[in-house]
Amino acid sequence: MMVCDNCKERQASVIFTQENEGVTTERHLCEKCAFQSQMFHLDPSQEPLSIQQFLSHWFGGVESMQPFQQTQEGIPDGPTCPDCGLTFKKFLDIGKFGCPTCYSTFKERLPRIFSKLHNGHTTHVGKIPVSFNELFAVKKKIEEIRAQMQQAIDAERFEDAALLRDEAKALKQRLAACQDGGGDNDVN
Amino acid sequence: MSIDKFMKGSVAGWMKSSGEHADIVMSTRIRLARNLRGHLFPIASNPEDAKKVDESVTNALLNSGEKGYEYMRMSEVPLLDRQILVEKHLVSPQLTDPKRNGAVILSADETISLMINEEDHIRIQCIYPGFQLENAYEHADSVDNELEDRLPYAFDEEFGYLTSCPSNTGTGLRASVMMHLPALTITKQIDRIIPAITRLGMVVRGSYGEGSEALGNIYQISNQTTLGKAEKEILADLKNVALRLIAHERRSREVLLSKSRVALENKLFRSLGIIKYARLLPTGEAARCLSDVRLGIDLDIIKDIDMSILNELMIFMQPGYLQHYAKTDLTAEERDIFRADLFRERLRVKHVEKEDTEE
Ligand SMILES: [Zn+2]
Ligand SMILES: [Zn+2]
C-alpha cells in the first residue's frame, strides 16, 4: 500500500501530476488530501480549456491531455462549490463530490458525466423519499391552483380567483416550511 | 480448545448455506448509499461534522424501535476485530481506517450492517445467504424507510440520491451476488463470459477484495448503473444475468461429469485429501481445494462432508480469523500451519451442531 505524500497516514489513491518549469512532479495523495489540495488552484490569466477537454482528461486518460501539459497549471477550475470549496476541475481529478451542494453547483456539466458513467442515463427514476414526494405534491398543487386562478381571472370570476390566491399562498408557506425544515415542521 | 465455541457466534447469518440455488449462489448483498442534507460528505468533512452525522444516524436508527442493534466506533475497535469485521464482509476496509471517524451499527444476526462516515454518510448493507435479491432488497429498503422518516436525506428531483461518487448517484443501490463457478472456470468458459457480462452493464470481480484473482472460483456479480434505472429493474437485470450463469454452470458440470468423470473425481478427491491431511496450507491452495470439495459435494461425488463446515472454513481460513482463533499474531508460515491444523480438526467433525439457544 502506498501512503499519502501529504498526511503520511492514509492510503494514497489519487495521483496528481504537475508540470512546473519543465519539471514534472508526481504526487500520490489520499482522497482527503487530494480534496483539500491547493495544487490546482486557478490562475485567471491562463487560457481557458473547454469542458469537453476536462471530460476527456477525466475519462480518456493522459493522452488526450498531452497538448495541454504545458499549460496544465493554468486550467481554469470551473465553478466552485460554495459549501465545500470543490472546483469542477478538482472534481474531475478526484472523481468525487464534496457535498450535496456540488450537484447544483455543477448541474449543467453533470449530465454528460452521468451519461458516460450510467450507460446514457442522466436522470433518476426509482425510489423517492416520502418527504420529497410530499414536496412534489405540494409544488404540483400550487401549479394547478395557479392555472385555475388564471382561468377564474379570464372568466372575470374575481371572487373565486381571490379564494384560489389565498389557497396558493397558504400552500407556498407550507412548501417553504417543508424545504428548510427537513420534515419535522408543523405542516398541518 | 473448543473450536465449536469459537465458531459459534462468529458465523454471520449469510454464511449459513441455505436459500434458492444455494449450491451456486453463496450470498446476496444489497447496499444503499445515502447522505444527509446540510453536511459535507466524509471526504471533505471534519471530525466535528462527522460526529454530528454519526449522532443523528445513530439516534435515528436506535430510536426506530427495532431492538438488537449494536453500535461500534471504529477507532475503539481493536485492530484484529476490525480485520474480522472486514473478513466477514460486514464493513469495508476503508471504514476501518481510524482516521475516518467511521462507525458501524450491526443487527443482532448481522444481516444488516450500517456503515457511518464511509465514502457516504450512510451505507446500508444487507447480506442474505443464497440467491435472495428481492428479500435482501426489501430488508435494506425497510431500514432505509425508517431512517428517511427521521433524517433529512440529500435528494434531488433530477439526480436522485446524492452520493459522493458519481457512480452511485441515483438509486445509490449496489446489488451483488457471490457465485461459485468452478465448472465454468475449469472449462475456461468464464474468460468469454466475463466480457459479455460487462457489456450488459454488470461488474464481475473476484471474491476477496478488488482486482484480485478469483480465489476459490468465487465471483461477485453486481450492477454498474444506478441512474436511470429503477430499483426493481436493477434487481431484475442482475437476476437475469445470475440465472443465466447458474444455467451455464450447471450445464458445464454435466458435461464435465459425462465426458471426464474419472479425471474430475480424481481432482476433487485429491483436493479433499489435501485439506484433510496437509500440514501446511497456504491461502490460495486452501481456497482452491475448498472450491473442489464444494463442487464434489454439489455433484454428490463427495458425501461425508457437511456443506456448512466448508462455508465456515472459507471464512475462517482468512488471516484475521486465524489470528483471532490463535489468540496471537502469526507470521505467514505460522498461519499456513495453523490453517492446516484448523482444517484437519474441523473436517473430523461430521456435522455442524444445530444452533443452541444462545451463543
Ligand atoms: Zn493524505
Ligand atoms: Zn460541494
PDB file of N, CA and C in Angstrom, chain B residues 222-309:
ATOM      1  N   SER B 222     -22.183  -7.668  -9.914  1.00  0.00           N
ATOM      2  CA  SER B 222     -23.018  -6.584  -9.403  1.00  0.00           C
ATOM      3  C   SER B 222     -23.396  -5.596 -10.510  1.00  0.00           C
ATOM      4  N   ASN B 223     -24.405  -4.785 -10.230  1.00  0.00           N
ATOM      5  CA  ASN B 223     -24.831  -3.787 -11.213  1.00  0.00           C
ATOM      6  C   ASN B 223     -23.863  -2.619 -11.250  1.00  0.00           C
ATOM      7  N   GLN B 224     -23.728  -2.028 -12.442  1.00  0.00           N
ATOM      8  CA  GLN B 224     -22.855  -0.875 -12.558  1.00  0.00           C
ATOM      9  C   GLN B 224     -23.667   0.416 -12.574  1.00  0.00           C
ATOM     10  N   THR B 225     -24.836   0.355 -13.212  1.00  0.00           N
ATOM     11  CA  THR B 225     -25.642   1.552 -13.407  1.00  0.00           C
ATOM     12  C   THR B 225     -26.566   1.781 -12.214  1.00  0.00           C
ATOM     13  N   THR B 226     -26.583   3.018 -11.713  1.00  0.00           N
ATOM     14  CA  THR B 226     -27.501   3.338 -10.620  1.00  0.00           C
ATOM     15  C   THR B 226     -28.430   4.481 -11.003  1.00  0.00           C
ATOM     16  N   LEU B 227     -28.197   5.072 -12.160  1.00  0.00           N
ATOM     17  CA  LEU B 227     -29.003   6.220 -12.583  1.00  0.00           C
ATOM     18  C   LEU B 227     -29.844   5.814 -13.793  1.00  0.00           C
ATOM     19  N   GLY B 228     -31.108   6.249 -13.800  1.00  0.00           N
ATOM     20  CA  GLY B 228     -31.954   5.988 -14.959  1.00  0.00           C
ATOM     21  C   GLY B 228     -32.591   4.610 -14.977  1.00  0.00           C
ATOM     22  N   LYS B 229     -32.369   3.858 -13.925  1.00  0.00           N
ATOM     23  CA  LYS B 229     -32.998   2.551 -13.816  1.00  0.00           C
ATOM     24  C   LYS B 229     -33.610   2.464 -12.430  1.00  0.00           C
ATOM     25  N   ALA B 230     -34.847   2.037 -12.337  1.00  0.00           N
ATOM     26  CA  ALA B 230     -35.474   1.897 -11.027  1.00  0.00           C
ATOM     27  C   ALA B 230     -34.896   0.675 -10.316  1.00  0.00           C
ATOM     28  N   GLU B 231     -35.051   0.657  -8.996  1.00  0.00           N
ATOM     29  CA  GLU B 231     -34.507  -0.434  -8.186  1.00  0.00           C
ATOM     30  C   GLU B 231     -34.949  -1.798  -8.716  1.00  0.00           C
ATOM     31  N   LYS B 232     -36.248  -1.907  -9.016  1.00  0.00           N
ATOM     32  CA  LYS B 232     -36.792  -3.191  -9.491  1.00  0.00           C
ATOM     33  C   LYS B 232     -36.094  -3.658 -10.761  1.00  0.00           C
ATOM     34  N   GLU B 233     -35.843  -2.696 -11.665  1.00  0.00           N
ATOM     35  CA  GLU B 233     -35.173  -3.018 -12.926  1.00  0.00           C
ATOM     36  C   GLU B 233     -33.749  -3.497 -12.680  1.00  0.00           C
ATOM     37  N   ILE B 234     -33.057  -2.774 -11.787  1.00  0.00           N
ATOM     38  CA  ILE B 234     -31.670  -3.128 -11.473  1.00  0.00           C
ATOM     39  C   ILE B 234     -31.617  -4.557 -10.947  1.00  0.00           C
ATOM     40  N   LEU B 235     -32.550  -4.872 -10.030  1.00  0.00           N
ATOM     41  CA  LEU B 235     -32.571  -6.210  -9.444  1.00  0.00           C
ATOM     42  C   LEU B 235     -32.931  -7.250 -10.505  1.00  0.00           C
ATOM     43  N   ALA B 236     -33.910  -6.910 -11.353  1.00  0.00           N
ATOM     44  CA  ALA B 236     -34.355  -7.875 -12.371  1.00  0.00           C
ATOM     45  C   ALA B 236     -33.230  -8.168 -13.364  1.00  0.00           C
ATOM     46  N   ASP B 237     -32.502  -7.125 -13.769  1.00  0.00           N
ATOM     47  CA  ASP B 237     -31.403  -7.332 -14.713  1.00  0.00           C
ATOM     48  C   ASP B 237     -30.315  -8.218 -14.119  1.00  0.00           C
ATOM     49  N   LEU B 238     -29.988  -7.934 -12.858  1.00  0.00           N
ATOM     50  CA  LEU B 238     -28.941  -8.734 -12.209  1.00  0.00           C
ATOM     51  C   LEU B 238     -29.408 -10.177 -12.047  1.00  0.00           C
ATOM     52  N   LYS B 239     -30.682 -10.328 -11.693  1.00  0.00           N
ATOM     53  CA  LYS B 239     -31.231 -11.666 -11.504  1.00  0.00           C
ATOM     54  C   LYS B 239     -31.140 -12.467 -12.807  1.00  0.00           C
ATOM     55  N   ASN B 240     -31.498 -11.806 -13.901  1.00  0.00           N
ATOM     56  CA  ASN B 240     -31.416 -12.453 -15.208  1.00  0.00           C
ATOM     57  C   ASN B 240     -30.027 -12.960 -15.519  1.00  0.00           C
ATOM     58  N   VAL B 241     -29.048 -12.097 -15.318  1.00  0.00           N
ATOM     59  CA  VAL B 241     -27.664 -12.469 -15.603  1.00  0.00           C
ATOM     60  C   VAL B 241     -27.243 -13.629 -14.711  1.00  0.00           C
ATOM     61  N   ALA B 242     -27.596 -13.536 -13.411  1.00  0.00           N
ATOM     62  CA  ALA B 242     -27.199 -14.592 -12.478  1.00  0.00           C
ATOM     63  C   ALA B 242     -27.861 -15.919 -12.862  1.00  0.00           C
ATOM     64  N   LEU B 243     -29.132 -15.876 -13.237  1.00  0.00           N
ATOM     65  CA  LEU B 243     -29.829 -17.116 -13.612  1.00  0.00           C
ATOM     66  C   LEU B 243     -29.181 -17.748 -14.839  1.00  0.00           C
ATOM     67  N   ARG B 244     -28.773 -16.898 -15.767  1.00  0.00           N
ATOM     68  CA  ARG B 244     -28.107 -17.435 -16.959  1.00  0.00           C
ATOM     69  C   ARG B 244     -26.773 -18.085 -16.594  1.00  0.00           C
ATOM     70  N   LEU B 245     -26.060 -17.439 -15.670  1.00  0.00           N
ATOM     71  CA  LEU B 245     -24.788 -18.005 -15.222  1.00  0.00           C
ATOM     72  C   LEU B 245     -25.007 -19.338 -14.511  1.00  0.00           C
ATOM     73  N   ILE B 246     -26.057 -19.400 -13.699  1.00  0.00           N
ATOM     74  CA  ILE B 246     -26.359 -20.645 -12.988  1.00  0.00           C
ATOM     75  C   ILE B 246     -26.608 -21.759 -14.006  1.00  0.00           C
ATOM     76  N   ALA B 247     -27.410 -21.456 -15.019  1.00  0.00           N
ATOM     77  CA  ALA B 247     -27.721 -22.456 -16.042  1.00  0.00           C
ATOM     78  C   ALA B 247     -26.451 -22.914 -16.759  1.00  0.00           C
ATOM     79  N   HIS B 248     -25.591 -21.951 -17.122  1.00  0.00           N
ATOM     80  CA  HIS B 248     -24.309 -22.277 -17.775  1.00  0.00           C
ATOM     81  C   HIS B 248     -23.459 -23.178 -16.894  1.00  0.00           C
ATOM     82  N   GLU B 249     -23.372 -22.792 -15.623  1.00  0.00           N
ATOM     83  CA  GLU B 249     -22.542 -23.547 -14.689  1.00  0.00           C
ATOM     84  C   GLU B 249     -23.056 -24.985 -14.569  1.00  0.00           C
ATOM     85  N   ARG B 250     -24.388 -25.135 -14.436  1.00  0.00           N
ATOM     86  CA  ARG B 250     -24.955 -26.479 -14.297  1.00  0.00           C
ATOM     87  C   ARG B 250     -24.664 -27.319 -15.541  1.00  0.00           C
ATOM     88  N   ARG B 251     -24.822 -26.714 -16.708  1.00  0.00           N
ATOM     89  CA  ARG B 251     -24.579 -27.455 -17.945  1.00  0.00           C
ATOM     90  C   ARG B 251     -23.112 -27.887 -18.019  1.00  0.00           C
ATOM     91  N   SER B 252     -22.210 -26.964 -17.651  1.00  0.00           N
ATOM     92  CA  SER B 252     -20.780 -27.310 -17.686  1.00  0.00           C
ATOM     93  C   SER B 252     -20.462 -28.450 -16.730  1.00  0.00           C
ATOM     94  N   ARG B 253     -21.137 -28.428 -15.581  1.00  0.00           N
ATOM     95  CA  ARG B 253     -20.906 -29.517 -14.622  1.00  0.00           C
ATOM     96  C   ARG B 253     -21.335 -30.855 -15.215  1.00  0.00           C
ATOM     97  N   GLU B 254     -22.486 -30.851 -15.890  1.00  0.00           N
ATOM     98  CA  GLU B 254     -22.963 -32.088 -16.516  1.00  0.00           C
ATOM     99  C   GLU B 254     -22.000 -32.585 -17.586  1.00  0.00           C
ATOM    100  N   VAL B 255     -21.516 -31.629 -18.380  1.00  0.00           N
ATOM    101  CA  VAL B 255     -20.577 -32.009 -19.434  1.00  0.00           C
ATOM    102  C   VAL B 255     -19.315 -32.606 -18.828  1.00  0.00           C
ATOM    103  N   LEU B 256     -18.804 -31.958 -17.792  1.00  0.00           N
ATOM    104  CA  LEU B 256     -17.596 -32.467 -17.127  1.00  0.00           C
ATOM    105  C   LEU B 256     -17.818 -33.888 -16.624  1.00  0.00           C
ATOM    106  N   LEU B 257     -18.974 -34.096 -16.009  1.00  0.00           N
ATOM    107  CA  LEU B 257     -19.281 -35.401 -15.444  1.00  0.00           C
ATOM    108  C   LEU B 257     -19.378 -36.459 -16.540  1.00  0.00           C
ATOM    109  N   SER B 258     -20.031 -36.115 -17.624  1.00  0.00           N
ATOM    110  CA  SER B 258     -20.248 -37.133 -18.647  1.00  0.00           C
ATOM    111  C   SER B 258     -18.990 -37.380 -19.481  1.00  0.00           C
ATOM    112  N   LYS B 259     -18.176 -36.367 -19.670  1.00  0.00           N
ATOM    113  CA  LYS B 259     -17.014 -36.549 -20.560  1.00  0.00           C
ATOM    114  C   LYS B 259     -15.747 -36.961 -19.824  1.00  0.00           C
ATOM    115  N   SER B 260     -15.608 -36.518 -18.573  1.00  0.00           N
ATOM    116  CA  SER B 260     -14.349 -36.861 -17.898  1.00  0.00           C
ATOM    117  C   SER B 260     -14.585 -37.086 -16.411  1.00  0.00           C
ATOM    118  N   ARG B 261     -15.453 -38.005 -16.134  1.00  0.00           N
ATOM    119  CA  ARG B 261     -15.848 -38.262 -14.757  1.00  0.00           C
ATOM    120  C   ARG B 261     -14.662 -38.669 -13.889  1.00  0.00           C
ATOM    121  N   VAL B 262     -13.860 -39.603 -14.388  1.00  0.00           N
ATOM    122  CA  VAL B 262     -12.762 -40.098 -13.553  1.00  0.00           C
ATOM    123  C   VAL B 262     -11.752 -38.988 -13.260  1.00  0.00           C
ATOM    124  N   ALA B 263     -11.414 -38.225 -14.295  1.00  0.00           N
ATOM    125  CA  ALA B 263     -10.456 -37.135 -14.101  1.00  0.00           C
ATOM    126  C   ALA B 263     -11.002 -36.128 -13.090  1.00  0.00           C
ATOM    127  N   LEU B 264     -12.287 -35.849 -13.204  1.00  0.00           N
ATOM    128  CA  LEU B 264     -12.903 -34.883 -12.286  1.00  0.00           C
ATOM    129  C   LEU B 264     -12.895 -35.436 -10.860  1.00  0.00           C
ATOM    130  N   GLU B 265     -13.333 -36.686 -10.707  1.00  0.00           N
ATOM    131  CA  GLU B 265     -13.345 -37.295  -9.372  1.00  0.00           C
ATOM    132  C   GLU B 265     -11.948 -37.310  -8.774  1.00  0.00           C
ATOM    133  N   ASN B 266     -10.980 -37.629  -9.609  1.00  0.00           N
ATOM    134  CA  ASN B 266      -9.590 -37.658  -9.161  1.00  0.00           C
ATOM    135  C   ASN B 266      -9.166 -36.294  -8.615  1.00  0.00           C
ATOM    136  N   LYS B 267      -9.485 -35.240  -9.355  1.00  0.00           N
ATOM    137  CA  LYS B 267      -9.119 -33.883  -8.946  1.00  0.00           C
ATOM    138  C   LYS B 267      -9.790 -33.517  -7.623  1.00  0.00           C
ATOM    139  N   LEU B 268     -11.087 -33.806  -7.534  1.00  0.00           N
ATOM    140  CA  LEU B 268     -11.833 -33.392  -6.354  1.00  0.00           C
ATOM    141  C   LEU B 268     -11.391 -34.157  -5.105  1.00  0.00           C
ATOM    142  N   PHE B 269     -11.174 -35.469  -5.266  1.00  0.00           N
ATOM    143  CA  PHE B 269     -10.747 -36.253  -4.103  1.00  0.00           C
ATOM    144  C   PHE B 269      -9.332 -35.911  -3.659  1.00  0.00           C
ATOM    145  N   ARG B 270      -8.486 -35.576  -4.636  1.00  0.00           N
ATOM    146  CA  ARG B 270      -7.135 -35.148  -4.262  1.00  0.00           C
ATOM    147  C   ARG B 270      -7.200 -33.884  -3.401  1.00  0.00           C
ATOM    148  N   SER B 271      -8.077 -32.976  -3.788  1.00  0.00           N
ATOM    149  CA  SER B 271      -8.216 -31.744  -3.004  1.00  0.00           C
ATOM    150  C   SER B 271      -8.738 -32.054  -1.607  1.00  0.00           C
ATOM    151  N   LEU B 272      -9.651 -33.012  -1.539  1.00  0.00           N
ATOM    152  CA  LEU B 272     -10.169 -33.410  -0.226  1.00  0.00           C
ATOM    153  C   LEU B 272      -9.023 -33.951   0.627  1.00  0.00           C
ATOM    154  N   GLY B 273      -8.169 -34.752  -0.035  1.00  0.00           N
ATOM    155  CA  GLY B 273      -7.009 -35.304   0.673  1.00  0.00           C
ATOM    156  C   GLY B 273      -6.122 -34.197   1.211  1.00  0.00           C
ATOM    157  N   ILE B 274      -5.912 -33.183   0.418  1.00  0.00           N
ATOM    158  CA  ILE B 274      -5.027 -32.089   0.854  1.00  0.00           C
ATOM    159  C   ILE B 274      -5.594 -31.390   2.087  1.00  0.00           C
ATOM    160  N   ILE B 275      -6.861 -30.997   2.041  1.00  0.00           N
ATOM    161  CA  ILE B 275      -7.362 -30.250   3.207  1.00  0.00           C
ATOM    162  C   ILE B 275      -7.537 -31.156   4.428  1.00  0.00           C
ATOM    163  N   LYS B 276      -7.647 -32.465   4.208  1.00  0.00           N
ATOM    164  CA  LYS B 276      -7.784 -33.369   5.359  1.00  0.00           C
ATOM    165  C   LYS B 276      -6.443 -33.688   6.008  1.00  0.00           C
ATOM    166  N   TYR B 277      -5.365 -33.664   5.219  1.00  0.00           N
ATOM    167  CA  TYR B 277      -4.104 -34.187   5.750  1.00  0.00           C
ATOM    168  C   TYR B 277      -2.907 -33.244   5.667  1.00  0.00           C
ATOM    169  N   ALA B 278      -3.047 -32.120   4.954  1.00  0.00           N
ATOM    170  CA  ALA B 278      -1.869 -31.259   4.775  1.00  0.00           C
ATOM    171  C   ALA B 278      -1.387 -30.699   6.107  1.00  0.00           C
ATOM    172  N   ARG B 279      -0.102 -30.409   6.174  1.00  0.00           N
ATOM    173  CA  ARG B 279       0.492 -29.805   7.379  1.00  0.00           C
ATOM    174  C   ARG B 279       0.787 -28.328   7.157  1.00  0.00           C
ATOM    175  N   LEU B 280       0.779 -27.928   5.904  1.00  0.00           N
ATOM    176  CA  LEU B 280       0.985 -26.517   5.535  1.00  0.00           C
ATOM    177  C   LEU B 280      -0.067 -26.186   4.487  1.00  0.00           C
ATOM    178  N   LEU B 281      -0.848 -25.152   4.747  1.00  0.00           N
ATOM    179  CA  LEU B 281      -1.941 -24.858   3.823  1.00  0.00           C
ATOM    180  C   LEU B 281      -2.003 -23.356   3.513  1.00  0.00           C
ATOM    181  N   PRO B 282      -1.327 -22.937   2.435  1.00  0.00           N
ATOM    182  CA  PRO B 282      -1.389 -21.508   2.064  1.00  0.00           C
ATOM    183  C   PRO B 282      -2.800 -21.120   1.580  1.00  0.00           C
ATOM    184  N   THR B 283      -3.095 -19.840   1.671  1.00  0.00           N
ATOM    185  CA  THR B 283      -4.439 -19.349   1.346  1.00  0.00           C
ATOM    186  C   THR B 283      -4.939 -19.812  -0.021  1.00  0.00           C
ATOM    187  N   GLY B 284      -4.097 -19.610  -1.052  1.00  0.00           N
ATOM    188  CA  GLY B 284      -4.522 -19.934  -2.408  1.00  0.00           C
ATOM    189  C   GLY B 284      -4.884 -21.397  -2.561  1.00  0.00           C
ATOM    190  N   GLU B 285      -4.043 -22.267  -2.005  1.00  0.00           N
ATOM    191  CA  GLU B 285      -4.289 -23.698  -2.112  1.00  0.00           C
ATOM    192  C   GLU B 285      -5.536 -24.082  -1.322  1.00  0.00           C
ATOM    193  N   ALA B 286      -5.675 -23.510  -0.141  1.00  0.00           N
ATOM    194  CA  ALA B 286      -6.854 -23.803   0.683  1.00  0.00           C
ATOM    195  C   ALA B 286      -8.128 -23.424  -0.067  1.00  0.00           C
ATOM    196  N   ALA B 287      -8.115 -22.255  -0.701  1.00  0.00           N
ATOM    197  CA  ALA B 287      -9.301 -21.789  -1.415  1.00  0.00           C
ATOM    198  C   ALA B 287      -9.609 -22.706  -2.598  1.00  0.00           C
ATOM    199  N   ARG B 288      -8.561 -23.089  -3.324  1.00  0.00           N
ATOM    200  CA  ARG B 288      -8.765 -23.956  -4.487  1.00  0.00           C
ATOM    201  C   ARG B 288      -9.342 -25.310  -4.056  1.00  0.00           C
ATOM    202  N   CYS B 289      -8.780 -25.866  -2.987  1.00  0.00           N
ATOM    203  CA  CYS B 289      -9.246 -27.172  -2.521  1.00  0.00           C
ATOM    204  C   CYS B 289     -10.678 -27.096  -1.992  1.00  0.00           C
ATOM    205  N   LEU B 290     -10.971 -26.044  -1.246  1.00  0.00           N
ATOM    206  CA  LEU B 290     -12.338 -25.893  -0.740  1.00  0.00           C
ATOM    207  C   LEU B 290     -13.325 -25.814  -1.900  1.00  0.00           C
ATOM    208  N   SER B 291     -12.924 -25.105  -2.950  1.00  0.00           N
ATOM    209  CA  SER B 291     -13.786 -24.990  -4.124  1.00  0.00           C
ATOM    210  C   SER B 291     -14.036 -26.374  -4.735  1.00  0.00           C
ATOM    211  N   ASP B 292     -12.969 -27.175  -4.859  1.00  0.00           N
ATOM    212  CA  ASP B 292     -13.113 -28.519  -5.426  1.00  0.00           C
ATOM    213  C   ASP B 292     -14.024 -29.395  -4.561  1.00  0.00           C
ATOM    214  N   VAL B 293     -13.800 -29.336  -3.245  1.00  0.00           N
ATOM    215  CA  VAL B 293     -14.595 -30.193  -2.356  1.00  0.00           C
ATOM    216  C   VAL B 293     -16.059 -29.762  -2.399  1.00  0.00           C
ATOM    217  N   ARG B 294     -16.265 -28.457  -2.464  1.00  0.00           N
ATOM    218  CA  ARG B 294     -17.620 -27.939  -2.568  1.00  0.00           C
ATOM    219  C   ARG B 294     -18.300 -28.470  -3.831  1.00  0.00           C
ATOM    220  N   LEU B 295     -17.573 -28.441  -4.936  1.00  0.00           N
ATOM    221  CA  LEU B 295     -18.109 -28.977  -6.187  1.00  0.00           C
ATOM    222  C   LEU B 295     -18.401 -30.469  -6.030  1.00  0.00           C
ATOM    223  N   GLY B 296     -17.492 -31.164  -5.358  1.00  0.00           N
ATOM    224  CA  GLY B 296     -17.690 -32.602  -5.116  1.00  0.00           C
ATOM    225  C   GLY B 296     -18.967 -32.876  -4.348  1.00  0.00           C
ATOM    226  N   ILE B 297     -19.254 -32.045  -3.365  1.00  0.00           N
ATOM    227  CA  ILE B 297     -20.483 -32.228  -2.579  1.00  0.00           C
ATOM    228  C   ILE B 297     -21.705 -31.925  -3.452  1.00  0.00           C
ATOM    229  N   ASP B 298     -21.637 -30.826  -4.197  1.00  0.00           N
ATOM    230  CA  ASP B 298     -22.749 -30.464  -5.082  1.00  0.00           C
ATOM    231  C   ASP B 298     -23.051 -31.568  -6.087  1.00  0.00           C
ATOM    232  N   LEU B 299     -21.999 -32.233  -6.577  1.00  0.00           N
ATOM    233  CA  LEU B 299     -22.188 -33.267  -7.600  1.00  0.00           C
ATOM    234  C   LEU B 299     -22.445 -34.638  -6.981  1.00  0.00           C
ATOM    235  N   ASP B 300     -22.524 -34.673  -5.646  1.00  0.00           N
ATOM    236  CA  ASP B 300     -22.787 -35.922  -4.948  1.00  0.00           C
ATOM    237  C   ASP B 300     -21.649 -36.930  -5.124  1.00  0.00           C
ATOM    238  N   ILE B 301     -20.460 -36.409  -5.392  1.00  0.00           N
ATOM    239  CA  ILE B 301     -19.285 -37.276  -5.507  1.00  0.00           C
ATOM    240  C   ILE B 301     -18.672 -37.451  -4.120  1.00  0.00           C
ATOM    241  N   ILE B 302     -18.598 -36.353  -3.379  1.00  0.00           N
ATOM    242  CA  ILE B 302     -18.105 -36.403  -2.001  1.00  0.00           C
ATOM    243  C   ILE B 302     -19.321 -36.352  -1.084  1.00  0.00           C
ATOM    244  N   LYS B 303     -19.441 -37.362  -0.211  1.00  0.00           N
ATOM    245  CA  LYS B 303     -20.712 -37.493   0.506  1.00  0.00           C
ATOM    246  C   LYS B 303     -20.616 -37.292   2.014  1.00  0.00           C
ATOM    247  N   ASP B 304     -19.434 -37.337   2.567  1.00  0.00           N
ATOM    248  CA  ASP B 304     -19.387 -37.347   4.034  1.00  0.00           C
ATOM    249  C   ASP B 304     -18.945 -36.016   4.640  1.00  0.00           C
ATOM    250  N   ILE B 305     -19.080 -34.934   3.892  1.00  0.00           N
ATOM    251  CA  ILE B 305     -18.716 -33.620   4.436  1.00  0.00           C
ATOM    252  C   ILE B 305     -19.948 -32.715   4.427  1.00  0.00           C
ATOM    253  N   ASP B 306     -20.146 -32.040   5.540  1.00  0.00           N
ATOM    254  CA  ASP B 306     -21.273 -31.127   5.645  1.00  0.00           C
ATOM    255  C   ASP B 306     -20.912 -29.785   4.976  1.00  0.00           C
ATOM    256  N   MET B 307     -21.814 -29.311   4.114  1.00  0.00           N
ATOM    257  CA  MET B 307     -21.536 -28.072   3.378  1.00  0.00           C
ATOM    258  C   MET B 307     -21.298 -26.887   4.306  1.00  0.00           C
ATOM    259  N   SER B 308     -22.003 -26.841   5.431  1.00  0.00           N
ATOM    260  CA  SER B 308     -21.835 -25.667   6.297  1.00  0.00           C
ATOM    261  C   SER B 308     -20.437 -25.639   6.922  1.00  0.00           C
ATOM    262  N   ILE B 309     -19.812 -26.822   7.048  1.00  0.00           N
ATOM    263  CA  ILE B 309     -18.427 -26.825   7.537  1.00  0.00           C
ATOM    264  C   ILE B 309     -17.513 -26.163   6.509  1.00  0.00           C
TER     265      ILE B 309
END
